[in-house]
Coordinates of C-alpha atoms in Angstrom, one line a residue:
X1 CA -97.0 1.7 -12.0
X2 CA -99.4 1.2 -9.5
X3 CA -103.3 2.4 -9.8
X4 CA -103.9 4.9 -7.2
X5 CA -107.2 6.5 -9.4
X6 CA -109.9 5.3 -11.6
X7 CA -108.8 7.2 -14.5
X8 CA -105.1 4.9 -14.1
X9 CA -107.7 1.7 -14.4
X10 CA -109.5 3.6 -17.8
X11 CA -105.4 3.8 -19.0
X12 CA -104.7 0.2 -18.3
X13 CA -108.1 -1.5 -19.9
X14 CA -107.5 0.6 -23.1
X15 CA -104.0 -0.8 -23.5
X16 CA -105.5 -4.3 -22.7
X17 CA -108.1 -4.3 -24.8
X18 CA -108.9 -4.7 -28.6
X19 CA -109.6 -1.9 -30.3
X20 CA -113.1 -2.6 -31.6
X21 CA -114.5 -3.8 -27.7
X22 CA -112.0 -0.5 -26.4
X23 CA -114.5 1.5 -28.4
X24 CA -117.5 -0.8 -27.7
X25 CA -117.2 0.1 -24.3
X26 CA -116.3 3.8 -24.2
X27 CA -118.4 5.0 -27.3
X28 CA -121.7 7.0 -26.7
X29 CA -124.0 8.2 -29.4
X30 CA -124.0 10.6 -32.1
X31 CA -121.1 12.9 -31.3
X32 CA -120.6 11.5 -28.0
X33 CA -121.4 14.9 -26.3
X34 CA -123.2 13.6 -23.6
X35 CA -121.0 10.8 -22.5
X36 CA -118.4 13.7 -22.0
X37 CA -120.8 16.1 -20.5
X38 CA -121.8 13.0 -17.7
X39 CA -118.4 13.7 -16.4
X40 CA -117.8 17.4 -16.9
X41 CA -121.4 18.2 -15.2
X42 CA -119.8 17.2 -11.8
X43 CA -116.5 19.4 -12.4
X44 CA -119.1 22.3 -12.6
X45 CA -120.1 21.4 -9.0
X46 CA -118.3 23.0 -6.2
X47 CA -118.0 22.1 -2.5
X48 CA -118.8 23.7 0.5
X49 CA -116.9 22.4 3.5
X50 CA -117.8 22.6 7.0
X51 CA -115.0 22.4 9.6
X52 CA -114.4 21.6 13.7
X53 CA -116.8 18.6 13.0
X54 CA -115.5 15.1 15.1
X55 CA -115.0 13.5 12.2
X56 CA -112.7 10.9 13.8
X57 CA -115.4 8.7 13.1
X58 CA -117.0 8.3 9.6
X59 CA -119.7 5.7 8.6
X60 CA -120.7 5.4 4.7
X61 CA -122.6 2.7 5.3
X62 CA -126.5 3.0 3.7
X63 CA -129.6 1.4 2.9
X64 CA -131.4 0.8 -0.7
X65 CA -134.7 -0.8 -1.0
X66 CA -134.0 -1.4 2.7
X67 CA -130.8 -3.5 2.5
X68 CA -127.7 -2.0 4.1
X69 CA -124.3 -1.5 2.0
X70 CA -120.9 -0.4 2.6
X71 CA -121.1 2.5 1.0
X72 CA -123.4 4.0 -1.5
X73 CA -121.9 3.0 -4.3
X74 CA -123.3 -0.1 -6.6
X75 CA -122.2 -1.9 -10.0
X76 CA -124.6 -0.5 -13.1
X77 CA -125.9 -3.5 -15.3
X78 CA -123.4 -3.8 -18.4
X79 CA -123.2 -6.4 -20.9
X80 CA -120.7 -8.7 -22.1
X81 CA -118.1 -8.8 -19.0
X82 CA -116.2 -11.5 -21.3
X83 CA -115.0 -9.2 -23.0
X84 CA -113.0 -7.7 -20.5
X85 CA -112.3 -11.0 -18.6
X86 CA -113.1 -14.8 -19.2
X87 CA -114.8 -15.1 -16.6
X88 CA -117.0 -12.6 -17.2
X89 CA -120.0 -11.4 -14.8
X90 CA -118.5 -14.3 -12.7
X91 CA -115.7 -12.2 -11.5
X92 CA -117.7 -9.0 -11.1
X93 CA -120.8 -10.9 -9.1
X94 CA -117.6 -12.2 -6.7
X95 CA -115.9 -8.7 -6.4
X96 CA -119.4 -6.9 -5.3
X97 CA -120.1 -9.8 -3.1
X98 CA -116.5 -9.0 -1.4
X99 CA -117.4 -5.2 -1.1
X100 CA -120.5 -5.8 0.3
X101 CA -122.4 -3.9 -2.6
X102 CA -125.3 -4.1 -4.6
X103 CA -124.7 -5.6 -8.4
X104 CA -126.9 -5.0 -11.2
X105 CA -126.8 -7.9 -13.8
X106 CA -127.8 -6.8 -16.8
X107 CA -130.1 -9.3 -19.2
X108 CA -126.7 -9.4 -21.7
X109 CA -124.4 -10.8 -19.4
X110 CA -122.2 -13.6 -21.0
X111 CA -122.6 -15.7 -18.2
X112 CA -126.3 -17.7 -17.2
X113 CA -127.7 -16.3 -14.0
X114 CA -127.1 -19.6 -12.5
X115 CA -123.5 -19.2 -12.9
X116 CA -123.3 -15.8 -11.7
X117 CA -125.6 -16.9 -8.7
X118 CA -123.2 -19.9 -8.1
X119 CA -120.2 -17.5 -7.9
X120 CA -121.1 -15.3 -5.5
X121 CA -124.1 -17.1 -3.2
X122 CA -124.0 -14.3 -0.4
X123 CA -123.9 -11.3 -3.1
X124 CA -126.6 -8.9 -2.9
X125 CA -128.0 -8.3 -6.5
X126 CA -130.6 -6.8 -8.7
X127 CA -132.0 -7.8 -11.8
X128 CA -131.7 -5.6 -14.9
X129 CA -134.1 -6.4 -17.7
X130 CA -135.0 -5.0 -21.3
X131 CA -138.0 -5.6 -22.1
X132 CA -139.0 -8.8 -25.0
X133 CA -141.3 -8.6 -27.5
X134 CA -142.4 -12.0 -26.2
X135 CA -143.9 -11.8 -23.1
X136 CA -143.6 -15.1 -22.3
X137 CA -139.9 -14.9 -22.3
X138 CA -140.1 -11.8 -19.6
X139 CA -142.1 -14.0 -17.6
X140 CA -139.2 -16.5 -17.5
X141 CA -136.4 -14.4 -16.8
X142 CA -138.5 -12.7 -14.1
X143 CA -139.3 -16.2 -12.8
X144 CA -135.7 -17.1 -13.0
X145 CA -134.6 -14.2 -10.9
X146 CA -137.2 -14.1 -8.1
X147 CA -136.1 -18.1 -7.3
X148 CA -132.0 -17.4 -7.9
X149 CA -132.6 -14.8 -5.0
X150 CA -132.4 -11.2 -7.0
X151 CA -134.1 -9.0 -4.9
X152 CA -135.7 -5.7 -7.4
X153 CA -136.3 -5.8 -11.5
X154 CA -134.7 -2.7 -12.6
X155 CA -136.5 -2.0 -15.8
X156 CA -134.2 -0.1 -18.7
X157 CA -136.7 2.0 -20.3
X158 CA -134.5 4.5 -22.5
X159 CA -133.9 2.0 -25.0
X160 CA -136.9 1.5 -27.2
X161 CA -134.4 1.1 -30.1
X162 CA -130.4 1.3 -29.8
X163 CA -128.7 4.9 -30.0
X164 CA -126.7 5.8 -33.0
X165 CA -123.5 4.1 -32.1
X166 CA -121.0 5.3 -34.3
X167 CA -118.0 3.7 -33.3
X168 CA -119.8 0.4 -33.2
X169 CA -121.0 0.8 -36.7
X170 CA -117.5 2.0 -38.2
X171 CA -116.0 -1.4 -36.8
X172 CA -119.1 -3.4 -37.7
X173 CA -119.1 -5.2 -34.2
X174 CA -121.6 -8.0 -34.4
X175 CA -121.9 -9.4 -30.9
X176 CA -124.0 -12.0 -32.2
X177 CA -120.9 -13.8 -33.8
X178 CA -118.7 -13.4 -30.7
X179 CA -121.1 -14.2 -27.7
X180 CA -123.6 -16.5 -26.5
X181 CA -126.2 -14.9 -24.4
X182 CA -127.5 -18.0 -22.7
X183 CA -130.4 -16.3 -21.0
X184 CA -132.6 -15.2 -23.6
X185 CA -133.5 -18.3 -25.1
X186 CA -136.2 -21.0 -23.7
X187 CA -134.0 -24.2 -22.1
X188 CA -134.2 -26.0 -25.4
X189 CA -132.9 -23.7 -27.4
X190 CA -129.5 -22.9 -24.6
X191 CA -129.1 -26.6 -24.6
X192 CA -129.3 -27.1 -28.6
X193 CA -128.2 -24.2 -30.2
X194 CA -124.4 -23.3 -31.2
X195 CA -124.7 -19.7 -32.0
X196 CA -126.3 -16.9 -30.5
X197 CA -129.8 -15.7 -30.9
X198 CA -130.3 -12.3 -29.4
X199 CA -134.0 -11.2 -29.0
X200 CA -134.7 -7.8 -30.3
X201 CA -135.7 -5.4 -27.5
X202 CA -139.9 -4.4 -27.6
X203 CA -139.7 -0.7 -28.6
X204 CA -143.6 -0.7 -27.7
X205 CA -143.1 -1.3 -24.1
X206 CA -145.0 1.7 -22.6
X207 CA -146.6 2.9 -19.2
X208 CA -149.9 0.7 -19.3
X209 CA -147.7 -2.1 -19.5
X210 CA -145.9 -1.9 -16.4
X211 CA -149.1 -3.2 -14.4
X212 CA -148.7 -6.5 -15.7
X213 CA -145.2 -7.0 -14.6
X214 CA -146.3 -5.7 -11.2
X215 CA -149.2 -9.2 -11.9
X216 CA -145.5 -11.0 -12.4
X217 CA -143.6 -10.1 -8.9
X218 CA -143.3 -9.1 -5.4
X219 CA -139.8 -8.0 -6.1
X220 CA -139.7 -3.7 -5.9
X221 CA -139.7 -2.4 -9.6
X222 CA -136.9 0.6 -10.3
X223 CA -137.1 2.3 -13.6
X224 CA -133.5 3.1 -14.9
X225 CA -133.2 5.9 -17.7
X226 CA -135.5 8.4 -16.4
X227 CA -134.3 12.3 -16.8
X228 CA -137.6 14.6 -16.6
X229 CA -140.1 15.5 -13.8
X230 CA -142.7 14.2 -16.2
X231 CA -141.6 10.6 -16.1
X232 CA -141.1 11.0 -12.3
X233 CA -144.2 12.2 -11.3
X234 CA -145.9 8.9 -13.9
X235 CA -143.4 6.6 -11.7
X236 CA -144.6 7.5 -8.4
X237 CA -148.5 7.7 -10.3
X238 CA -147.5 3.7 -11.4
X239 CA -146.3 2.9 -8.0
X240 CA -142.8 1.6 -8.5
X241 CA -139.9 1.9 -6.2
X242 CA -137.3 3.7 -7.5
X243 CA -135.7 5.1 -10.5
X244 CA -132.5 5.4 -11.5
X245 CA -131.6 8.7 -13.5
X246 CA -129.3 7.8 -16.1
X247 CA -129.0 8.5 -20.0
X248 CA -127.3 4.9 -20.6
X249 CA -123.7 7.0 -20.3
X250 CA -124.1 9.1 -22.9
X251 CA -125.0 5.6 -25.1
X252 CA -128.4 6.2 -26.5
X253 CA -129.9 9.7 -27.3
X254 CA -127.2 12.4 -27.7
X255 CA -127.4 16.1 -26.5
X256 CA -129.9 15.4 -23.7
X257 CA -128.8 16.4 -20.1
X258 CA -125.5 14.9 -18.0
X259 CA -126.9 12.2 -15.8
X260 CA -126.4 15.1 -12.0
X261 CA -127.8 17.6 -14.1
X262 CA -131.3 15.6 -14.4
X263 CA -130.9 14.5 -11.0
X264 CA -132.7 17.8 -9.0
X265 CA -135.3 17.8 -11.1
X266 CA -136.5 14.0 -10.6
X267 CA -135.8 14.6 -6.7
X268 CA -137.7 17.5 -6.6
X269 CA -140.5 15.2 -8.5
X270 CA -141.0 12.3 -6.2
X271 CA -141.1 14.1 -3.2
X272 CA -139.2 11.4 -1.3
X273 CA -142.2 9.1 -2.1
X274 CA -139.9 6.5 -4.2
X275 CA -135.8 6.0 -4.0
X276 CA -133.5 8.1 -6.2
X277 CA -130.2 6.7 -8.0
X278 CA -127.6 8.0 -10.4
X279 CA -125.5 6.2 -12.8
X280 CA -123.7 8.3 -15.6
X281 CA -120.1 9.9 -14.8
X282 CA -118.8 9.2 -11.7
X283 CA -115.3 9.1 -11.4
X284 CA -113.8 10.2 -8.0
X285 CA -115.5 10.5 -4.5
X286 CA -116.2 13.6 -4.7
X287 CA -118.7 12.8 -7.2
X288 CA -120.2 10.6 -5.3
X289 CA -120.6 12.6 -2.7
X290 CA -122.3 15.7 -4.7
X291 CA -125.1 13.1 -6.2
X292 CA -126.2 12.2 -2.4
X293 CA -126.0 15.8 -1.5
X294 CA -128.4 16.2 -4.7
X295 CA -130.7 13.8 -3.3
X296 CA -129.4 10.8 -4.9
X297 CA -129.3 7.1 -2.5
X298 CA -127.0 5.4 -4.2
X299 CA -124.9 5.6 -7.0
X300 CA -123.8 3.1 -9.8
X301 CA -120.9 2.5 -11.9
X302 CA -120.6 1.4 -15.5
X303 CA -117.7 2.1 -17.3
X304 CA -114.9 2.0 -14.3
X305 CA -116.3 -1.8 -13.3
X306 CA -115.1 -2.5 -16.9
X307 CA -111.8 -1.2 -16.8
X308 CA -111.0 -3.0 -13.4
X309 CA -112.4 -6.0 -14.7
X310 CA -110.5 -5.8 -18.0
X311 CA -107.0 -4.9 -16.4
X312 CA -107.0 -8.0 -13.4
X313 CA -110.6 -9.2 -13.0
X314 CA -112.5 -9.5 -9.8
X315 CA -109.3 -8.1 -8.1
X316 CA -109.7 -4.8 -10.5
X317 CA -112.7 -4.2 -10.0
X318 CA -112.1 -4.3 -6.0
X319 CA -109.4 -2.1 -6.3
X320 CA -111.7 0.3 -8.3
X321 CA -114.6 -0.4 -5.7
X322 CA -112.0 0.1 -2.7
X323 CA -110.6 3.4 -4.3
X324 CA -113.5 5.1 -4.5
X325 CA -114.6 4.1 -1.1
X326 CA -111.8 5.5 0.2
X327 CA -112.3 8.7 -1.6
X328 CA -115.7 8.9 -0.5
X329 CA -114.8 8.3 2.9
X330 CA -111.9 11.5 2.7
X331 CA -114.3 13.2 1.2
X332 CA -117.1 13.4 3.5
X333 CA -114.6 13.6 6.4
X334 CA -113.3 16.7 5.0
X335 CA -116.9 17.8 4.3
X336 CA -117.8 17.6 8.2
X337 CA -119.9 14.2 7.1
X338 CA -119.7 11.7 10.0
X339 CA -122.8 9.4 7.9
X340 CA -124.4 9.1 4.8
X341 CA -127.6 10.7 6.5
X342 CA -125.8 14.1 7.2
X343 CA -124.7 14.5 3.2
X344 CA -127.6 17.1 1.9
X345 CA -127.8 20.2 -0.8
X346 CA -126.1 22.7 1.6
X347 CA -122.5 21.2 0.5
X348 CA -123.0 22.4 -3.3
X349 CA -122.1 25.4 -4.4
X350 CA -123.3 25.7 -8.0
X351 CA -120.7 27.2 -10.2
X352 CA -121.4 29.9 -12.5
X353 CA -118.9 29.1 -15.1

């Protein structure tokens, strides 16, 4: 049967997949209401066309941080891409590299940055980072990225200690005894050491401290996890560069608000003063185009790069990548959208039901 949707890719990883990394991948927290809710907010959103527009024409192209993509759609920072595939973050670096989109690579990917670098040398990427208790180790990783040609540090700050998993805990998944997450550990200890050592994450990483990663880097800083005009206003006030709103898909604290939901609020916060993303429930082009209309750049996808990657690696996840292109692109053409600039708040209708 061929894939004509994302949803046919979610199908295909689950019957691929083991059950313990199916649910490692799809679980959210406590009751996993808002992992559902990040895809049900955008069913709540209706839209209103505009029609005899020449829309014979229609360019998605964009720019984030000021680096044009194809469209504005990127790859969230994941863990673990050998799970899905063996080779990993390998295959995903190659697939954005091919789309001509930004890629997020998370500080748990199985694969070293230099191998990830090596597969895709023209790919346009991001570094994701939680934050160590040793500092000295951030200073590394940050060096690491700034001379393998990563161009922002997207800082995870809703994770000051994991969410309450519960599929994770009922199958006792211990990715320490399944990966090796060469990256966090000093060049000794990747050259040495057999088995994994996975660095807690420091849950006293707080505001004061992001001046001294600003000491580390010229690279833009974009805080990922923000949902509240309070944490907006203190990004602008700390002088970063972006944010992306996001709740970890649904992954970390339960019962707070779907990813589009938080995004007017934060908008309406930063004034246009820093760059505003979205990561959390996007499934079909439509979505993506009610997050620009709400004032998101650029969205990013978690879940669905997984499922591509899981059911024919890199080529998956461009067939995901190039399906929700197109949709976008139908989408805004039967909007009246001939670019990405033209996409604003007068296309939502917000639904009363």
């Amino acid at each position: 049967m061929s894939m004509v949707c994302l949803t046919d890719f979610e199908a295909g990883a689950r019957e691929r997949l083991s059950r313990s990394t199916w649910d490692y991948i799809e679980g959210g927290a406590g009751e996993g209401f808002t992992r559902d809710d990040n895809i049900a907010a955008f069913k709540r959103l209706r839209l209103r066309p505009r029609f005899l527009k020449d829309v014979s024409q229609v360019d998605t192209r964009t720019t984030i941080q000021g680096e044009e993509i194809s469209a504005p759609i990127g790859v969230s920072p994941t863990g673990f891409h050998c799970l899905a595939w063996p080779d990993g973050e390998m295959s995903t670096a190659r697939a954005a590299q091919a789309a001509g989109i930004c890629y997020i690579t998370s500080t748990y990917a199985s694969c070293t940055l230099e191998d990830i670098v090596t597969a895709a040398p023209r790919g346009f990427r991001w570094f994701q980072l939680y934050v160590q208790p040793d500092r000295q180790l951030n200073k590394q990783l940050i060096q690491r990225v700034e001379s393998l040609g990563f161009r922002a540090l997207v800082i995870t700050v809703d994770v000051p200690k994991v969410g309450n998993r519960r599929h994770d805990i009922r199958n006792q998944l211990n990715l320490k005894t399944n990966l090796l997450l060469k990256d966090l550990r000093s060049p000794k200890e990747r050259n040495a050491m057999p088995h994994l050592q996975m660095s807690p994450i420091d849950g006293s990483f707080c505001w004061e401290d992001l001046s001294w990663f600003q000491s580390l880097t010229q690279l833009p800083i974009i805080l990922k996890g923000i949902l509240t005009k309070e944490d907006a206003e203190l990004a602008v006030k700390h002088k970063v560069h972006g944010i992306i709103v996001s709740n970890h898909g649904g992954r970390q604290l339960d019962d707070v608000p779907a990813s589009v939901d938080a995004l007017p609020e934060v908008v309406a916060a930063v004034k246009g003063r820093l760059e505003v993303y979205l990561d959390g429930g996007v499934r079909t082009g439509n979505d993506v185009l009610k997050a620009l209309a709400l004032g998101a750049k650029c969205v990013f996808l978690g879940r669905p790069i997984l499922w591509g990657l899981a059911c024919k690696g890199e080529h998956g996840i461009g067939e995901v990548l190039n399906i929700l292109k197109d949709e976008f692109h139908t989408s805004m053409a039967l909007t009246g959208c001939r670019s990405v600039a033209e996409i604003n708040q007068d296309l939502i209708q917000f639904s009363r039901l």
